[in-house]
CSV table of C-alpha atoms in Angstrom, one decimal:
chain,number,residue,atom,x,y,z
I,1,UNK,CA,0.0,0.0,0.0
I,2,UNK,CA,2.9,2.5,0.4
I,3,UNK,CA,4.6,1.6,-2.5
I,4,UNK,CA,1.0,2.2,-4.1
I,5,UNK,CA,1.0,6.0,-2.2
I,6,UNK,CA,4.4,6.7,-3.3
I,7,UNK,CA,3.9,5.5,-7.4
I,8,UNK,CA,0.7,8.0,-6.8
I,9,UNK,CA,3.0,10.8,-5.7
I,10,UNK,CA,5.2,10.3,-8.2
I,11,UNK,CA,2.9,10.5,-11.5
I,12,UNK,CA,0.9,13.6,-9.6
I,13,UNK,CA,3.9,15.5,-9.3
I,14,UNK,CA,6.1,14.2,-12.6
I,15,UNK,CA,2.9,14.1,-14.8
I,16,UNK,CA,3.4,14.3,-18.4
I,17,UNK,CA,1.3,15.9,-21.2
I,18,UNK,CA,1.8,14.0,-24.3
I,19,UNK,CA,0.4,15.8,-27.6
I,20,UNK,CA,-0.8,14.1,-30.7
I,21,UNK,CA,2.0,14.6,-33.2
I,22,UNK,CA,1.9,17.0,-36.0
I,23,UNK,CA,2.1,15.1,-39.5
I,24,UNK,CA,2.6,16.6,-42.7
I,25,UNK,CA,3.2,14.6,-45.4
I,26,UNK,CA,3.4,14.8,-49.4
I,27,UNK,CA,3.8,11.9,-51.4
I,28,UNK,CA,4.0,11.3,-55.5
I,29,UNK,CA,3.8,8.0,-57.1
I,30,UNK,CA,4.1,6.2,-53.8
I,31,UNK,CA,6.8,8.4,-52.4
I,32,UNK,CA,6.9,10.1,-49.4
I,33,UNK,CA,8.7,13.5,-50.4
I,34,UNK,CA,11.4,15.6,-47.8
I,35,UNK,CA,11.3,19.6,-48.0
I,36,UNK,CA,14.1,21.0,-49.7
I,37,UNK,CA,15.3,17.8,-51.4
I,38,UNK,CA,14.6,18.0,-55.5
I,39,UNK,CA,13.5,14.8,-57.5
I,40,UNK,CA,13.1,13.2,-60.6
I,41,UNK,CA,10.1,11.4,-62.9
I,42,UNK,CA,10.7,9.3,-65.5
I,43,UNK,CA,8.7,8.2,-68.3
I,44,UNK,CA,6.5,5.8,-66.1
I,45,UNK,CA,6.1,8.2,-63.2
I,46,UNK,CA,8.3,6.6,-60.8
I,47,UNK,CA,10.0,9.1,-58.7
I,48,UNK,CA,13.6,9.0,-57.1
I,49,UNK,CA,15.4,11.8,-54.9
I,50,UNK,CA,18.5,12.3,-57.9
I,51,UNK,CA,17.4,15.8,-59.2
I,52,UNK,CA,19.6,19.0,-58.6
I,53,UNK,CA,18.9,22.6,-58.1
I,54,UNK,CA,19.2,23.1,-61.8
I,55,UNK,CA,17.4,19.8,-63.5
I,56,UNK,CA,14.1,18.1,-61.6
I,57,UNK,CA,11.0,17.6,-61.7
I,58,UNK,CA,9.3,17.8,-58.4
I,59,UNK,CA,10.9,19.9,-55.2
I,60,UNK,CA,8.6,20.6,-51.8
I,61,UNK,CA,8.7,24.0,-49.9
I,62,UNK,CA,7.6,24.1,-46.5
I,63,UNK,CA,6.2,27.7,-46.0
I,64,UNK,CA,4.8,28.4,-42.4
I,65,UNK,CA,4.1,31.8,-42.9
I,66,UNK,CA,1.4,31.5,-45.6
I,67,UNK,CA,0.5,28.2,-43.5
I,68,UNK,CA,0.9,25.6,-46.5
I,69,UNK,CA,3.6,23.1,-48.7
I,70,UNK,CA,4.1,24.1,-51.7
I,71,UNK,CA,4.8,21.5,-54.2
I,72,UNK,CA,7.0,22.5,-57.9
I,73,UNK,CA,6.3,20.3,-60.7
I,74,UNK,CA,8.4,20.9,-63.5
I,75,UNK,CA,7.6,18.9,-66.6
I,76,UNK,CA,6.7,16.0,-64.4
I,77,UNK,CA,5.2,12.7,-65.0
I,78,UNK,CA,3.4,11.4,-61.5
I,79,UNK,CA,2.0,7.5,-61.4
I,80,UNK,CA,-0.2,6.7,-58.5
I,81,UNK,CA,0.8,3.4,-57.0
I,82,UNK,CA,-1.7,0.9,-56.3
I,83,UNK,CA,-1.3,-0.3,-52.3
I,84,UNK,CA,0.5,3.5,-51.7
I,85,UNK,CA,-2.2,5.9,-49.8
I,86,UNK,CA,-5.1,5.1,-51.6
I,87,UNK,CA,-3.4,5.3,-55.4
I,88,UNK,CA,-3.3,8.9,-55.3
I,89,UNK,CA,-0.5,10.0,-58.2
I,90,UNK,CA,0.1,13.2,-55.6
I,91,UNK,CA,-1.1,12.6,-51.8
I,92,UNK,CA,-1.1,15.5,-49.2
I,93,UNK,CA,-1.9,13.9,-45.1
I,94,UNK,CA,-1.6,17.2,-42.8
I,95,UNK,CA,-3.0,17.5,-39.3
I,96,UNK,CA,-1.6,21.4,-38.6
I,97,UNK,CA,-4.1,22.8,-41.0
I,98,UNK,CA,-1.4,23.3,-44.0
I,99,UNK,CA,-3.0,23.5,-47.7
I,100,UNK,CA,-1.4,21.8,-50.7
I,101,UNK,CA,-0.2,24.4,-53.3
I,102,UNK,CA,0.7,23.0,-56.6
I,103,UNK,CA,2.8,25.0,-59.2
I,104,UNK,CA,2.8,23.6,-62.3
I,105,UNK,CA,5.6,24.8,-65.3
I,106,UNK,CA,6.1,23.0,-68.4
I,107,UNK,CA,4.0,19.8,-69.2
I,108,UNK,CA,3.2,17.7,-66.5
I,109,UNK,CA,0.7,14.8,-65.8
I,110,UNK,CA,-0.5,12.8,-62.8
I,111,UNK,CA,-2.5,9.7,-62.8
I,112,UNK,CA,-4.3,7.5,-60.5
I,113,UNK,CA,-3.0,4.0,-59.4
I,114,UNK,CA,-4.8,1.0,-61.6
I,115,UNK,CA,-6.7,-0.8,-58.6
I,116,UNK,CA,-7.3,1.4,-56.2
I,117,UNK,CA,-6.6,5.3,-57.3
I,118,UNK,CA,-9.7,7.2,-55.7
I,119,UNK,CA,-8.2,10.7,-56.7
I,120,UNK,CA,-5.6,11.4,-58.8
I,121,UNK,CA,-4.5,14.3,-56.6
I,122,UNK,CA,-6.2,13.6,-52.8
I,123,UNK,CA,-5.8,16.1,-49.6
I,124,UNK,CA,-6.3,14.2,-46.6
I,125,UNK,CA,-6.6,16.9,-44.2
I,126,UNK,CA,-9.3,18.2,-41.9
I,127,UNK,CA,-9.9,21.8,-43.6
I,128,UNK,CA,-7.1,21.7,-44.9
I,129,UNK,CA,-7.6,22.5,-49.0
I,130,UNK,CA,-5.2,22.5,-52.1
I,131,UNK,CA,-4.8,25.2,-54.6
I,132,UNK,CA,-3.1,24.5,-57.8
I,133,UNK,CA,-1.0,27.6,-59.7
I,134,UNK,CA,0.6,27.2,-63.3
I,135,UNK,CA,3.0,29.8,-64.9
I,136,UNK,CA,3.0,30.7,-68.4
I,137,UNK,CA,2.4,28.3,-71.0
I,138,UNK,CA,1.8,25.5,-68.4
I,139,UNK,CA,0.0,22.2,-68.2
I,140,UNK,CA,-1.1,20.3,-65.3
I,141,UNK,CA,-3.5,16.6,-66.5
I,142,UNK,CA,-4.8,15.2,-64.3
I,143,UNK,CA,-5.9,11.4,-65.7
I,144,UNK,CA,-8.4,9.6,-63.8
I,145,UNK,CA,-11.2,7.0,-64.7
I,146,UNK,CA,-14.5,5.9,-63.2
I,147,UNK,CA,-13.3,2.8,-61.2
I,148,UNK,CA,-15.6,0.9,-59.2
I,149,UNK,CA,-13.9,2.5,-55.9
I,150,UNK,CA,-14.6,6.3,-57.3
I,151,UNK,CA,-18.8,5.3,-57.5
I,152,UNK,CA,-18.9,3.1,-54.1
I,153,UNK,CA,-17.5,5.7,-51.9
I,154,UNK,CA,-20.6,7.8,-50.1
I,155,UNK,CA,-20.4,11.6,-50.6
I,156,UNK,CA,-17.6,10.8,-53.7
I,157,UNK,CA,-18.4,12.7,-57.3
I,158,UNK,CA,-15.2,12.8,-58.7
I,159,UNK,CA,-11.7,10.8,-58.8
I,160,UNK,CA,-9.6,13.8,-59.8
I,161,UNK,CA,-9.5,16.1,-56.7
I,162,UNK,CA,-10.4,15.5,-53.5
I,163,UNK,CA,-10.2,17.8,-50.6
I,164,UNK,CA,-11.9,18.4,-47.4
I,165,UNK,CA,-11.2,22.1,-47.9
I,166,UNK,CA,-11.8,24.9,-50.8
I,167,UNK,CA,-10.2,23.7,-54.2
I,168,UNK,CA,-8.7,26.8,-55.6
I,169,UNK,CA,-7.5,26.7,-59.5
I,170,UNK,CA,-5.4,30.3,-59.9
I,171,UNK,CA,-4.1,30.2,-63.1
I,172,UNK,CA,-2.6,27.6,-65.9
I,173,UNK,CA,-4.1,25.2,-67.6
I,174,UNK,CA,-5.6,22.2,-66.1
I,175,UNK,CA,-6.7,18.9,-67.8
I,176,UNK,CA,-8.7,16.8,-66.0
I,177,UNK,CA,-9.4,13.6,-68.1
């Protein structure tokens, strides 16, 4: 019984708050992407962390002050990956709030895993929205199809974008097909 009181005193006077960790995470074609770390795409949409400052295709910024990521593609060729958070091509999971921004330059396409692809880009985020930016003479296609997953999911309409938040096109042009 004392060694009951004394554990008691213990955790009463030591105690501990313990807070959910903040995740935010960016993913294309099945991989998760660091901040300031420039990849590649090849021809089949598989990504791999070999670009440079000068030649890549995809690069993440993490920008606290505007409260969001903001993700580069730069002539880039994204393939969802069945088994990979859902298929997305692009995947955005965030707990702190953060919206996906997309910048598109050059030609660039995205596309949903075979099996399982849901939404080609998806924001898994309470509130948390995504806006998509191109520059001059940009493209951003986004290629999707009616799988049997897009129609059986309640409250689902499309499999191009999804978003708990506002969707926000700026500028560019955007193919959705």
């Amino acid at each position: 019984l004392c060694a009951l009181f004394v554990m008691g005193l213990f955790f009463s006077v030591f105690s501990m708050t313990v807070y959910a960790a903040e995740v935010t995470e960016v993913y294309a074609g099945g991989v998760q992407l660091s901040t300031e770390t420039y990849y590649k795409t090849n021809a089949s949409g598989d990504v791999t962390a070999d670009g440079t400052s000068t030649d890549y295709n995809l690069y993440v910024v993490k920008d606290t002050t505007n409260g969001k990521y903001v993700l580069y593609l730069k002539d880039a060729t994204i393939q969802g990956v069945d088994g990979s958070n859902y298929g997305a091509g692009i995947y955005f999971n965030d707990n702190n709030d953060y919206t996906l921004e997309i910048v598109a330059s050059g030609v660039n396409k995205v596309s949903a895993g075979k099996m399982e692809g849901n939404a080609t880009i998806a924001v898994n985020a309470n509130y948390s929205g995504i806006i998509i930016r191109g520059e001059e003479n940009s493209s951003l296609e986004i290629i999707s199809d009616t799988y049997e997953m897009c129609t059986s999911i309640k409250n689902t309409t499309s499999c191009g974008i999804g978003a708990y938040g506002n969707i926000e096109i700026l500028s560019g042009n955007l193919i959705v097909t």
